[in-house]
Coordinates of C-alpha atoms and ligand atoms in Angstrom, one line a residue:
Chain A
M1 CA 13.1 0.0 -26.3
I2 CA 11.5 1.7 -23.2
E3 CA 10.3 5.4 -23.5
V4 CA 8.9 7.2 -20.4
S5 CA 7.8 10.6 -20.8
S6 CA 6.6 12.7 -18.0
L7 CA 4.8 10.0 -15.9
T8 CA 3.0 11.5 -13.1
K9 CA 0.9 9.6 -10.5
T10 CA -0.9 10.5 -7.3
Y11 CA -2.6 8.4 -4.9
G12 CA -5.4 10.5 -3.7
K13 CA -3.5 13.5 -2.6
K14 CA -0.4 11.6 -2.0
R15 CA 2.3 12.1 -4.7
G16 CA 3.6 8.8 -5.9
I17 CA 5.9 9.9 -8.9
D18 CA 6.3 13.3 -10.5
R19 CA 7.1 13.8 -14.1
I20 CA 9.5 11.0 -14.5
S21 CA 11.0 10.8 -18.0
F22 CA 13.8 8.5 -19.3
V23 CA 14.7 6.5 -22.3
V24 CA 16.1 2.9 -22.3
E25 CA 18.0 1.6 -25.0
E26 CA 17.8 -1.9 -26.3
G27 CA 20.1 -4.2 -24.4
D28 CA 20.8 -1.9 -21.6
I29 CA 20.6 -2.7 -17.8
V30 CA 19.3 0.1 -15.8
G31 CA 19.1 0.2 -12.3
F32 CA 16.5 2.4 -10.2
L33 CA 17.9 3.4 -7.1
G34 CA 16.3 5.1 -4.2
P35 CA 14.9 5.0 -0.8
N36 CA 11.5 3.6 0.4
G37 CA 8.9 5.2 -0.9
A38 CA 10.7 7.1 -3.6
G39 CA 8.6 5.9 -6.4
K40 CA 10.3 2.9 -8.0
T41 CA 7.6 0.4 -7.7
T42 CA 5.1 2.9 -8.8
T43 CA 6.9 3.6 -11.9
M44 CA 7.4 0.0 -12.5
N45 CA 3.6 -0.9 -12.2
I46 CA 2.9 1.8 -14.8
I47 CA 5.2 0.6 -17.3
T48 CA 4.1 -3.0 -16.9
G49 CA 0.4 -1.7 -17.2
Y50 CA -0.7 -2.6 -13.8
L51 CA -1.5 1.0 -12.9
S52 CA -2.4 4.1 -14.9
A53 CA -0.5 7.1 -14.6
N54 CA -2.4 10.5 -14.1
S55 CA -0.6 11.8 -17.1
G56 CA 2.5 11.0 -19.4
A57 CA 3.0 7.9 -21.3
A58 CA 5.1 4.7 -21.3
R59 CA 6.1 2.9 -24.5
I60 CA 7.6 -0.8 -24.9
G61 CA 9.4 -1.1 -28.2
G62 CA 7.2 1.8 -29.7
V63 CA 4.0 0.3 -28.4
D64 CA 2.0 2.6 -26.2
V65 CA 1.1 0.7 -22.8
L66 CA -2.4 2.2 -22.6
E67 CA -3.2 2.1 -26.3
D68 CA -2.4 -1.4 -27.0
P69 CA -1.8 -3.1 -23.5
V70 CA -1.9 -6.8 -24.9
E71 CA 1.0 -6.2 -27.4
A72 CA 3.0 -4.2 -25.1
K73 CA 2.6 -6.8 -22.3
K74 CA 3.8 -9.5 -24.3
K75 CA 7.2 -7.9 -24.5
I76 CA 7.3 -7.7 -20.9
G77 CA 8.6 -10.2 -18.1
Y78 CA 7.6 -8.6 -14.8
L79 CA 8.9 -9.6 -11.2
P80 CA 6.8 -7.4 -8.9
E81 CA 7.8 -6.5 -5.6
Q82 CA 5.9 -9.3 -3.9
P83 CA 6.5 -12.3 -6.4
P84 CA 2.8 -13.3 -7.6
L85 CA 2.5 -16.9 -6.6
Y86 CA -0.1 -19.3 -6.4
L87 CA 1.1 -21.1 -3.2
D88 CA -1.3 -24.0 -4.1
M89 CA 0.7 -25.2 -7.2
T90 CA 4.0 -27.0 -7.7
V91 CA 6.6 -25.1 -9.2
E92 CA 6.0 -27.0 -12.4
E93 CA 2.2 -26.5 -12.6
Y94 CA 3.0 -22.8 -11.8
L95 CA 5.4 -22.4 -14.7
N96 CA 3.3 -24.5 -17.2
F97 CA 0.5 -22.0 -16.2
I98 CA 2.7 -18.9 -16.9
F99 CA 3.7 -20.6 -20.0
D100 CA 0.0 -20.7 -21.1
L101 CA -0.9 -17.4 -19.6
K102 CA 1.7 -15.6 -21.8
L103 CA 0.5 -17.4 -24.9
V104 CA 4.0 -18.3 -25.6
K105 CA 3.9 -20.1 -29.0
D106 CA 7.4 -20.2 -30.6
L107 CA 9.2 -22.4 -27.8
K108 CA 9.3 -25.9 -27.0
R109 CA 7.5 -26.1 -23.6
K110 CA 9.5 -28.7 -21.5
K111 CA 12.9 -27.6 -22.7
H112 CA 12.2 -23.9 -22.3
L113 CA 10.9 -24.4 -18.9
N114 CA 13.8 -26.6 -18.0
E115 CA 16.3 -24.0 -19.1
I116 CA 14.8 -21.4 -17.1
C117 CA 14.8 -23.8 -13.8
E118 CA 18.5 -24.5 -14.5
L119 CA 19.1 -20.7 -14.9
V120 CA 17.6 -19.5 -11.8
G121 CA 18.7 -22.6 -9.8
L122 CA 15.2 -24.3 -9.3
T123 CA 15.8 -27.5 -11.1
D124 CA 15.9 -29.4 -7.7
H125 CA 12.6 -27.9 -6.6
F126 CA 10.4 -28.3 -9.6
K127 CA 8.1 -30.7 -8.0
R128 CA 7.6 -29.0 -4.9
L129 CA 4.6 -27.2 -3.6
I130 CA 5.2 -23.4 -3.8
R131 CA 3.8 -22.9 -0.4
N132 CA 6.5 -24.8 1.2
L133 CA 9.5 -23.2 -0.5
S134 CA 11.8 -20.8 1.5
K135 CA 11.3 -16.9 0.8
G136 CA 14.6 -17.2 -1.4
Y137 CA 13.0 -20.1 -3.5
K138 CA 9.8 -18.1 -3.9
Q139 CA 11.9 -15.3 -5.1
R140 CA 13.4 -17.5 -7.6
V141 CA 10.2 -18.9 -8.8
G142 CA 9.0 -15.0 -9.4
L143 CA 12.3 -14.6 -11.3
A144 CA 11.6 -17.5 -13.3
Q145 CA 8.1 -16.6 -13.9
A146 CA 9.2 -13.1 -15.3
L147 CA 11.7 -15.1 -17.9
I148 CA 9.2 -17.3 -19.6
G149 CA 8.5 -16.7 -23.2
N150 CA 12.0 -15.0 -23.4
P151 CA 10.7 -11.3 -23.2
E152 CA 12.6 -8.5 -24.8
V153 CA 12.3 -6.6 -21.6
L154 CA 12.7 -7.5 -18.0
I155 CA 11.2 -5.3 -15.1
L156 CA 12.6 -6.7 -11.9
D157 CA 11.5 -4.9 -8.7
E158 CA 14.0 -5.5 -5.9
P159 CA 15.0 -8.8 -7.6
T160 CA 17.5 -10.0 -4.7
V161 CA 15.5 -9.2 -1.9
G162 CA 15.2 -12.1 0.6
L163 CA 18.0 -14.2 -0.6
D164 CA 21.2 -15.0 1.4
P165 CA 24.4 -13.4 0.4
K166 CA 25.4 -16.3 -1.7
Q167 CA 22.3 -16.3 -3.7
I168 CA 22.5 -12.7 -4.2
I169 CA 25.6 -12.9 -6.0
E170 CA 24.3 -15.9 -7.9
I171 CA 21.2 -14.1 -8.9
R172 CA 23.0 -10.9 -9.9
N173 CA 25.0 -12.8 -12.3
V174 CA 22.2 -14.5 -13.8
I175 CA 20.6 -11.0 -14.2
K176 CA 23.9 -9.7 -15.7
N177 CA 24.0 -12.6 -18.1
L178 CA 20.4 -11.9 -19.1
G179 CA 21.1 -8.3 -19.9
K180 CA 23.3 -9.5 -22.9
N181 CA 20.5 -9.7 -25.1
R182 CA 17.6 -8.2 -23.2
T183 CA 16.7 -4.7 -21.9
I184 CA 16.6 -4.8 -18.1
I185 CA 15.2 -2.4 -15.4
L186 CA 15.7 -3.5 -11.9
S187 CA 15.1 -1.5 -8.8
T188 CA 17.1 -1.8 -5.6
H189 CA 18.1 0.1 -2.3
I190 CA 21.3 -1.5 -2.5
L191 CA 24.0 0.7 -3.9
Q192 CA 26.4 -1.9 -4.5
E193 CA 23.8 -4.0 -6.4
V194 CA 23.7 -1.2 -9.2
S195 CA 27.3 -1.0 -9.4
A196 CA 27.6 -4.7 -9.5
I197 CA 25.1 -5.2 -12.6
C198 CA 23.9 -1.9 -14.2
E199 CA 25.3 0.2 -17.0
R200 CA 23.4 3.0 -15.9
V201 CA 21.7 4.2 -12.6
L202 CA 18.7 6.3 -12.3
V203 CA 18.5 7.7 -8.8
I204 CA 15.0 8.6 -7.7
N205 CA 14.0 10.5 -4.6
N206 CA 10.7 11.7 -3.6
G207 CA 8.7 10.6 -7.2
Q208 CA 11.4 12.5 -9.1
I209 CA 14.8 11.5 -11.1
V210 CA 17.7 13.1 -9.2
A211 CA 20.3 11.5 -11.2
D212 CA 21.0 9.6 -14.4
D213 CA 24.5 8.6 -15.2
K214 CA 26.9 5.6 -15.2
P215 CA 27.7 4.2 -11.6
E216 CA 31.3 5.1 -12.3
N217 CA 30.7 8.7 -13.4
L218 CA 28.4 9.2 -10.6
S219 CA 31.6 8.4 -8.5
A220 CA 33.5 11.0 -10.3
L221 CA 31.0 13.5 -9.5
I222 CA 32.2 13.8 -6.0
T223 CA 35.7 13.7 -5.3
G224 CA 38.0 14.6 -2.2
D225 CA 36.2 12.3 0.3
R226 CA 38.3 9.6 2.1
K227 CA 37.2 7.4 4.7
L228 CA 39.1 4.7 6.8
T229 CA 37.9 2.3 9.2
V230 CA 40.8 1.5 11.7
R231 CA 40.4 -0.7 14.6
V232 CA 42.8 0.2 17.3
S233 CA 43.6 -1.7 20.7
G234 CA 43.7 0.8 23.5
P235 CA 41.2 2.9 25.4
R236 CA 38.7 4.8 23.4
D237 CA 39.2 8.4 24.5
S238 CA 42.8 8.6 24.5
V239 CA 42.8 6.7 20.9
R240 CA 40.2 9.1 19.5
R241 CA 42.6 12.0 21.0
V242 CA 45.4 10.8 19.1
L243 CA 43.8 10.1 16.0
R244 CA 42.2 13.7 16.0
G245 CA 45.8 14.9 16.4
V246 CA 47.0 13.4 13.3
E247 CA 47.6 16.2 10.7
G248 CA 45.2 15.8 8.0
V249 CA 42.4 14.0 9.9
Q250 CA 39.2 15.9 9.7
Y251 CA 36.8 13.8 11.5
A252 CA 37.5 10.8 13.8
E253 CA 34.8 8.8 15.8
A254 CA 34.7 5.5 17.7
T255 CA 31.9 3.5 16.0
I256 CA 31.9 0.2 18.0
Q257 CA 33.7 -1.7 20.4
A258 CA 35.0 -4.5 18.2
E259 CA 36.8 -6.8 20.4
R260 CA 37.7 -6.6 24.0
G261 CA 39.9 -3.5 24.4
S262 CA 39.5 -2.4 21.2
Y263 CA 37.4 -0.1 19.0
D264 CA 36.5 0.7 15.4
F265 CA 37.1 4.2 14.5
L266 CA 35.7 5.9 11.6
V267 CA 38.4 8.4 10.1
E268 CA 37.9 11.0 7.3
A269 CA 40.9 12.8 6.0
Q270 CA 40.9 16.2 4.5
P271 CA 40.6 16.2 0.6
N272 CA 43.5 14.8 -1.2
V273 CA 45.4 13.9 2.0
D274 CA 46.8 10.2 2.9
I275 CA 46.8 10.0 6.4
R276 CA 47.6 6.3 6.6
K277 CA 51.5 6.5 7.2
P278 CA 51.1 9.6 9.8
M279 CA 48.2 7.6 11.3
F280 CA 50.1 4.5 11.5
S281 CA 53.2 6.5 13.1
A282 CA 51.1 8.6 15.7
L283 CA 49.5 5.4 17.1
A284 CA 52.6 3.4 17.1
R285 CA 54.2 6.2 19.1
S286 CA 51.4 6.2 21.6
G287 CA 51.6 2.5 21.9
Y288 CA 48.1 1.9 20.5
P289 CA 48.7 -0.9 17.8
I290 CA 46.4 -1.1 14.7
L291 CA 44.5 -4.3 14.5
Q292 CA 42.9 -3.7 11.2
L293 CA 42.6 -0.9 8.5
K294 CA 40.1 -0.6 5.9
S295 CA 40.0 1.9 3.5
M296 CA 36.2 2.9 2.3
E297 CA 36.0 3.5 -1.3
L298 CA 33.6 6.1 -2.3
S299 CA 30.4 4.2 -2.6
L300 CA 27.3 5.0 -4.4
E301 CA 25.9 5.1 -1.1
D302 CA 27.7 8.4 -0.5
I303 CA 26.9 9.7 -3.8
F304 CA 23.3 9.1 -3.3
I305 CA 23.3 11.0 0.1
K306 CA 25.5 13.7 -1.5
L307 CA 23.0 14.2 -4.4
V308 CA 19.9 14.6 -2.1
E309 CA 22.1 16.7 0.1
E310 CA 23.0 18.9 -2.7
K311 CA 19.5 19.1 -3.7
K312 CA 18.5 19.9 -0.3
K313 CA 21.5 22.7 0.2
S314 CA 20.5 24.2 -3.1
Y315 CA 16.9 24.4 -2.0
V316 CA 17.8 25.7 1.4
S317 CA 20.0 28.3 0.2
T318 CA 17.8 29.7 -2.4
S319 CA 14.5 29.9 -0.6
K320 CA 15.6 30.7 3.0
Q321 CA 18.4 33.1 2.4
G322 CA 20.3 34.3 5.4
K323 CA 19.8 31.1 7.1
K324 CA 22.8 28.8 6.8
P325 CA 22.2 25.6 5.3
K326 CA 23.0 22.8 7.5
S327 CA 26.8 21.5 6.8
D328 CA 29.1 19.3 8.1
L329 CA 26.9 16.5 7.7
H330 CA 28.8 13.2 8.1
V331 CA 27.6 10.0 6.8
N332 CA 28.5 6.9 8.3
V333 CA 29.2 4.5 5.4
S334 CA 28.0 1.1 6.7
E335 CA 30.7 -1.7 6.7
S336 CA 30.9 -5.0 7.6
T337 CA 33.7 -7.7 8.5
S338 CA 32.9 -10.3 5.9
A339 CA 33.4 -9.8 2.1
D340 CA 30.2 -11.7 1.4
F341 CA 28.3 -9.2 3.3
D342 CA 29.9 -6.3 1.9
D343 CA 27.4 -6.4 -1.1
I344 CA 24.3 -6.1 0.9
A345 CA 24.8 -3.0 3.1
P346 CA 21.5 -1.2 3.6
L347 CA 21.1 2.3 2.1
V348 CA 21.7 4.4 4.8
T349 CA 22.9 4.0 8.3
K350 CA 23.5 7.1 10.4
N351 CA 25.6 7.8 13.3
E352 CA 23.7 8.5 16.4
D353 CA 25.1 11.9 17.3
E354 CA 24.8 13.5 13.9
P355 CA 22.3 15.6 12.3
E356 CA 19.9 13.5 10.5
I357 CA 19.3 13.7 6.8
D358 CA 15.8 12.3 6.2
V359 CA 16.1 10.8 2.9
S360 CA 13.0 8.9 3.3
R361 CA 10.4 11.8 3.5
T362 CA 7.8 11.7 1.0
D363 CA 5.4 14.2 1.8
D364 CA 6.8 17.6 1.3
Q365 CA 8.6 19.5 -1.2
T366 CA 12.2 20.0 0.3
F367 CA 14.0 18.1 -2.4
Chain B
M1 CA -8.6 -17.2 -20.7
S2 CA -8.1 -20.9 -21.0
A3 CA -5.1 -20.7 -18.9
I4 CA -6.7 -18.8 -16.4
F5 CA -10.0 -21.2 -16.6
K6 CA -7.6 -24.5 -15.9
R7 CA -5.7 -22.8 -13.2
D8 CA -8.9 -21.9 -11.1
L9 CA -10.6 -25.3 -11.8
R10 CA -7.5 -27.0 -10.7
G11 CA -7.4 -24.7 -7.6
Y12 CA -11.2 -25.3 -6.6
F13 CA -9.8 -29.0 -6.2
S14 CA -6.3 -28.5 -5.0
S15 CA -8.1 -26.9 -2.0
P16 CA -11.0 -28.2 0.2
L17 CA -13.2 -25.3 -1.5
G18 CA -14.4 -27.2 -4.5
F19 CA -15.1 -30.6 -2.4
V20 CA -16.8 -28.4 0.2
F21 CA -19.3 -26.7 -2.3
V22 CA -20.1 -30.1 -4.0
A23 CA -20.6 -31.8 -0.6
A24 CA -22.8 -28.8 0.7
F25 CA -24.7 -28.8 -2.5
L26 CA -25.5 -32.6 -2.5
I27 CA -26.4 -32.5 1.3
I28 CA -28.9 -29.9 0.8
M29 CA -30.3 -31.6 -2.3
N30 CA -30.4 -35.2 -0.6
L31 CA -32.0 -33.8 2.4
A32 CA -34.5 -32.2 0.7
F33 CA -35.0 -35.1 -1.6
Y34 CA -35.5 -37.5 1.2
V35 CA -38.0 -35.2 3.0
T36 CA -40.2 -34.1 -0.2
N37 CA -40.0 -37.3 -2.1
I38 CA -39.3 -40.4 0.2
L39 CA -41.0 -39.3 3.4
S40 CA -44.2 -38.0 1.5
G41 CA -44.0 -41.1 -0.8
K42 CA -44.6 -38.4 -3.7
E43 CA -42.2 -38.3 -6.7
N44 CA -42.2 -34.7 -7.6
L45 CA -39.5 -33.3 -9.6
K46 CA -40.7 -29.8 -9.1
T47 CA -39.5 -29.7 -5.6
V48 CA -36.1 -31.2 -6.6
F49 CA -35.6 -28.1 -8.7
S50 CA -37.2 -25.5 -6.4
V51 CA -35.0 -26.7 -3.6
M52 CA -32.1 -26.5 -5.8
L53 CA -32.7 -22.9 -6.9
Y54 CA -33.0 -22.0 -3.0
G55 CA -30.0 -24.2 -2.2
L56 CA -28.0 -22.2 -4.5
I57 CA -28.4 -19.1 -2.2
V58 CA -26.3 -20.7 0.6
V59 CA -23.6 -22.6 -1.8
I60 CA -22.8 -20.1 -4.5
P61 CA -21.1 -17.7 -2.0
I62 CA -18.9 -20.7 -1.1
L63 CA -18.0 -21.3 -4.8
T64 CA -17.4 -17.6 -5.7
M65 CA -15.9 -15.7 -2.7
R66 CA -12.4 -16.5 -3.4
T67 CA -12.2 -16.1 -7.2
F68 CA -10.9 -12.5 -7.2
S69 CA -10.4 -11.9 -3.2
E70 CA -7.6 -14.8 -3.0
D71 CA -5.7 -13.1 -6.1
Y72 CA -5.8 -9.6 -4.6
K73 CA -4.7 -11.1 -1.3
Q74 CA -1.7 -13.0 -2.7
R75 CA -1.0 -10.3 -5.2
T76 CA -1.5 -12.7 -8.2
D77 CA -4.0 -10.3 -9.8
Q78 CA -0.7 -8.4 -10.7
L79 CA 0.3 -11.2 -12.6
L80 CA -2.7 -11.6 -14.3
L81 CA -3.3 -7.8 -15.0
T82 CA 0.2 -7.7 -16.5
S83 CA 0.0 -10.7 -18.8
P84 CA -1.1 -10.1 -22.3
V85 CA -4.6 -11.4 -21.5
K86 CA -7.7 -8.7 -21.5
A87 CA -9.6 -8.1 -18.5
S88 CA -12.5 -9.7 -20.0
G89 CA -10.5 -12.9 -20.5
I90 CA -9.7 -13.0 -16.9
V91 CA -13.3 -12.7 -15.5
L92 CA -14.7 -15.2 -18.2
G93 CA -11.8 -17.7 -17.1
K94 CA -12.8 -17.3 -13.4
F95 CA -16.5 -17.2 -14.2
F96 CA -16.4 -20.6 -16.2
A97 CA -14.4 -22.1 -13.7
A98 CA -16.8 -21.5 -11.1
L99 CA -19.8 -22.5 -13.4
T100 CA -17.7 -25.8 -14.3
V101 CA -17.6 -26.6 -10.6
F102 CA -21.2 -26.1 -10.4
L103 CA -22.0 -28.4 -13.1
I104 CA -20.0 -31.0 -11.3
G105 CA -22.2 -30.9 -8.3
L106 CA -25.3 -30.7 -10.5
A107 CA -24.1 -33.9 -12.2
F108 CA -24.6 -35.9 -9.0
T109 CA -28.5 -34.9 -8.8
V110 CA -29.1 -36.9 -11.9
I111 CA -29.2 -39.8 -9.7
Q112 CA -32.1 -38.3 -7.7
V113 CA -33.8 -37.8 -11.0
I114 CA -33.1 -41.1 -12.0
V115 CA -34.7 -42.5 -9.0
I116 CA -37.6 -40.4 -9.3
A117 CA -38.1 -41.8 -12.7
A118 CA -37.9 -45.4 -11.6
F119 CA -41.0 -44.5 -9.3
G120 CA -42.9 -42.3 -11.7
T121 CA -43.1 -41.4 -15.4
P122 CA -41.3 -37.8 -15.4
N123 CA -41.1 -36.1 -18.7
M124 CA -37.8 -36.3 -19.9
G125 CA -38.1 -33.0 -22.1
S126 CA -39.3 -31.3 -18.9
V127 CA -36.4 -32.7 -16.8
I128 CA -33.7 -31.3 -19.5
G129 CA -35.6 -28.2 -19.7
N130 CA -35.3 -27.5 -16.0
Y131 CA -31.8 -28.7 -15.8
I132 CA -30.9 -25.8 -18.6
A133 CA -32.8 -23.2 -16.7
V134 CA -31.0 -24.1 -13.4
I135 CA -27.6 -23.7 -15.0
A136 CA -28.7 -20.5 -16.5
A137 CA -30.2 -19.4 -13.2
A138 CA -27.1 -20.6 -11.3
S139 CA -24.9 -18.6 -13.6
V140 CA -26.7 -15.3 -12.6
Y141 CA -25.6 -16.0 -8.8
I142 CA -22.3 -17.0 -9.9
A143 CA -21.7 -13.9 -11.9
I144 CA -22.8 -11.8 -8.9
G145 CA -20.7 -13.7 -6.6
V146 CA -17.8 -13.2 -8.7
F147 CA -18.6 -9.6 -9.0
I148 CA -18.7 -9.0 -5.2
S149 CA -15.4 -11.0 -4.9
S150 CA -13.9 -8.5 -7.3
L151 CA -14.5 -5.8 -4.9
T152 CA -12.8 -6.8 -1.8
E153 CA -9.7 -8.8 -1.1
N154 CA -11.5 -10.3 2.0
Q155 CA -12.9 -13.7 1.4
L156 CA -15.0 -13.7 4.2
V157 CA -16.5 -10.3 3.5
A158 CA -17.1 -11.5 -0.2
A159 CA -19.2 -14.3 1.0
I160 CA -21.4 -12.8 3.4
A161 CA -22.0 -9.8 1.0
S162 CA -22.9 -12.4 -1.7
L163 CA -25.3 -14.2 0.7
G164 CA -26.8 -11.0 1.8
I165 CA -27.7 -10.2 -1.7
F166 CA -29.1 -13.5 -2.6
V167 CA -31.2 -13.5 0.7
G168 CA -32.3 -9.8 -0.4
I169 CA -33.3 -11.0 -3.9
L170 CA -35.5 -13.9 -2.0
L171 CA -37.3 -11.5 0.2
M172 CA -38.2 -9.4 -3.0
D173 CA -39.5 -12.6 -4.4
F174 CA -41.5 -13.2 -1.4
S175 CA -42.9 -9.5 -1.2
Y176 CA -44.2 -10.1 -4.6
S177 CA -47.5 -11.8 -3.3
L178 CA -47.7 -9.1 -0.6
V179 CA -47.8 -5.9 -2.6
R180 CA -50.7 -4.3 -4.6
A181 CA -49.5 -1.9 -6.6
D182 CA -49.0 -3.2 -10.3
W183 CA -46.0 -1.2 -11.1
L184 CA -44.2 -2.5 -7.9
K185 CA -45.5 -6.1 -8.9
A186 CA -43.8 -5.5 -12.2
I187 CA -40.3 -4.3 -10.7
L188 CA -40.5 -7.3 -8.3
Y189 CA -41.3 -9.6 -11.3
W190 CA -38.4 -8.1 -13.1
V191 CA -35.9 -8.7 -10.4
S192 CA -37.0 -12.1 -8.9
L193 CA -34.8 -15.1 -10.0
Y194 CA -37.6 -17.2 -8.7
R195 CA -41.0 -16.4 -9.8
R196 CA -39.5 -16.6 -13.5
F197 CA -38.9 -20.3 -13.0
N198 CA -42.4 -21.1 -12.7
T199 CA -42.8 -21.6 -16.4
F200 CA -40.0 -24.2 -16.2
Y201 CA -41.6 -26.1 -13.6
L202 CA -44.6 -26.4 -15.6
G203 CA -42.8 -28.1 -18.1
V204 CA -42.4 -25.1 -20.7
F205 CA -39.1 -24.1 -21.9
S206 CA -39.3 -20.2 -22.0
I207 CA -36.7 -18.9 -24.1
A208 CA -37.5 -15.2 -22.7
D209 CA -36.7 -16.3 -19.4
F210 CA -33.8 -18.2 -20.4
F211 CA -32.4 -15.1 -22.0
Y212 CA -33.2 -13.1 -19.0
Y213 CA -31.0 -15.2 -16.8
I214 CA -28.3 -15.1 -19.5
S215 CA -28.3 -11.3 -19.8
I216 CA -28.2 -10.8 -16.2
S217 CA -25.1 -13.0 -15.8
A218 CA -23.6 -11.0 -18.9
V219 CA -24.1 -7.7 -17.0
F220 CA -22.5 -8.7 -13.9
V221 CA -19.6 -10.3 -15.7
F222 CA -19.3 -6.9 -17.6
L223 CA -19.5 -4.8 -14.2
T224 CA -16.7 -7.1 -13.2
V225 CA -14.6 -6.4 -16.2
R226 CA -15.0 -2.6 -15.3
V227 CA -13.9 -3.2 -11.7
L228 CA -10.4 -4.7 -12.9
E229 CA -10.1 -1.9 -15.5
K230 CA -10.7 0.6 -12.8
K231 CA -8.3 -0.8 -10.4
R232 CA -5.6 0.8 -12.4
W233 CA -6.6 4.2 -11.8
S234 CA -6.8 3.6 -8.0
Ligands
ATP401 N1 -1.6 2.3 -3.3 C1 -1.1 3.2 -2.7 N2 -1.8 3.9 -2.2 C2 -1.3 5.3 -1.5 N3 -0.3 5.6 -1.8 C3 0.8 4.8 -2.4 C4 0.3 3.5 -2.9 N4 1.2 2.8 -3.5 C5 2.2 3.7 -3.2 N5 2.1 4.9 -2.6 C6 2.9 5.8 -2.3 O1 3.6 6.1 -3.4 C7 4.8 6.6 -3.0 C8 5.7 5.8 -3.8 O2 5.9 4.5 -3.5 P1 6.4 3.3 -4.1 O3 5.8 1.9 -3.8 O4 6.5 3.5 -5.7 O5 8.1 3.5 -3.7 P2 9.3 2.5 -3.8 O6 10.5 3.3 -4.5 O7 8.9 1.3 -4.6 O8 9.6 2.1 -2.3 P3 10.2 0.9 -1.7 O9 11.6 1.1 -1.9 O10 9.8 1.0 -0.1 O11 9.6 -0.3 -2.3 C9 5.2 6.4 -1.4 O12 4.9 7.6 -1.0 C10 3.8 5.6 -1.1 O13 3.6 5.9 0.1
MG402 MG1 9.1 -0.7 -4.2

């Protein structure tokens, strides 16, 4: 349905994307995952015909976006990074305008608009001026706009940005349902989002695709990591000493003071070792009660960082032989106490005292 | 194109802009009318149309400054450029919306003409001819204003730049009578939007001059289309 071959786009001297190629089959939901400045928006702008690539081609349903733009654009619903809204219109006026703009012919106007508003939860805001809507509702209007005319392909640039956790889950479900009979590409910084919605993920970094797989296969790529967060009541240094003394613990560090007199610790086990029981016994022996124990599943977040790290390592080891590549990087998986917020963890959170992995660099060829 | 036309036309009147334009246009027209016709006691249609022509310099920038600049700023150009509409459709939709607002303002001047007609006996054919010619001349201003607006996302810059260009054209017109060289006179005549209008004042409808105005408008519409198409390569 969507064929992208060797797209390259430079902004002046700055590289936007570099030889990006992929194919998306009809009915797939594909996620673009990558840090700021990776090239997600650029790729989407090219697919939708807003920008032109320096080289390469994009085809929608066999139609080249450059050769027959009008025909290609008819097939696409696009939600840009910043929803393109006319603030001086009401939701109703705006969606009617889009209906005309997209030359929708074969649908009943009123019924179609009502269905879309129902779907994205805008029905109660139909008569409101867009200027007065909250950010989340503006985002919904942007999404509604993309859905008008039932396009075969949906391109959604960070569709859940600006929504509150409850709305995020709602909109993800909407997208997932839409994906049953549509081809969708969406972009996000949030790893949980791709595993929640997408059947396939393209990891983009620094203008290139660094991985292309199913979310679950990506997790299988890397095994052996095992991370726990444990909240222990007791003095920080002594608890840390106890934790580090447990057999099988590779790394233990306090992260935050969680409650009065207790700290959260990030504990990492050696590969294939279950440290929970020995850790419990050790802490119990020392008289430091465990208040909370959470195991941190290997998330796409780790995987992403691993992928970038792998690339970096292989580059460093091939190009600068003799100099040992930085190893022993620990990545602090972001965590939260509320299940609702679990889904919206930011891409990378670093521990202060750890070596920095610059995943957001855009200007050199390290990766 | 019609969707964009309707949306822009509505946009002019859902904000003060359309009203400001019509009000500014009518204030200029009525002041001039008062000074030239009522105070002097002469009923002269020529002055009505010549004031109108000069008044456009000031009021057209108000009308056109927002056409593309506002879209760039709110990123709605992204919506338009990714919709199944050609760039020419986008430009024409916006151009005709602005022209329509101008026509609304122009419609109010008919009252003045009726007043003059009540005092004298203006030639109706000449009045209609002048109206058509003014619309054609205004479309040149609008096309230039829309073009300028397509170059910047700052409305104020668009308005000032348009005003500057219109004043520049006016100055070239003034310098026509000052220069001696024939070739320079020929060039100045060619770019002058005003000198050409003399035939219309005289009550002659000059098809050639009418088409001059239409062609210059078309050139600027075309240039605007090119600007939009080139944006993709930025
Ligand atoms: N108009 C522009 N002019 C110059 N450089 C640009 C422009 N747009 C994007 N870039 C550069 O191209 C690269 C890719 O940007 P892009 O917006 O595609 O990233 P992204 O993956 O969408 O990032 P984000 O997650 O922040 O939205 C970045 O290095 C950016 O600085
Ligand atoms: Mg982006």
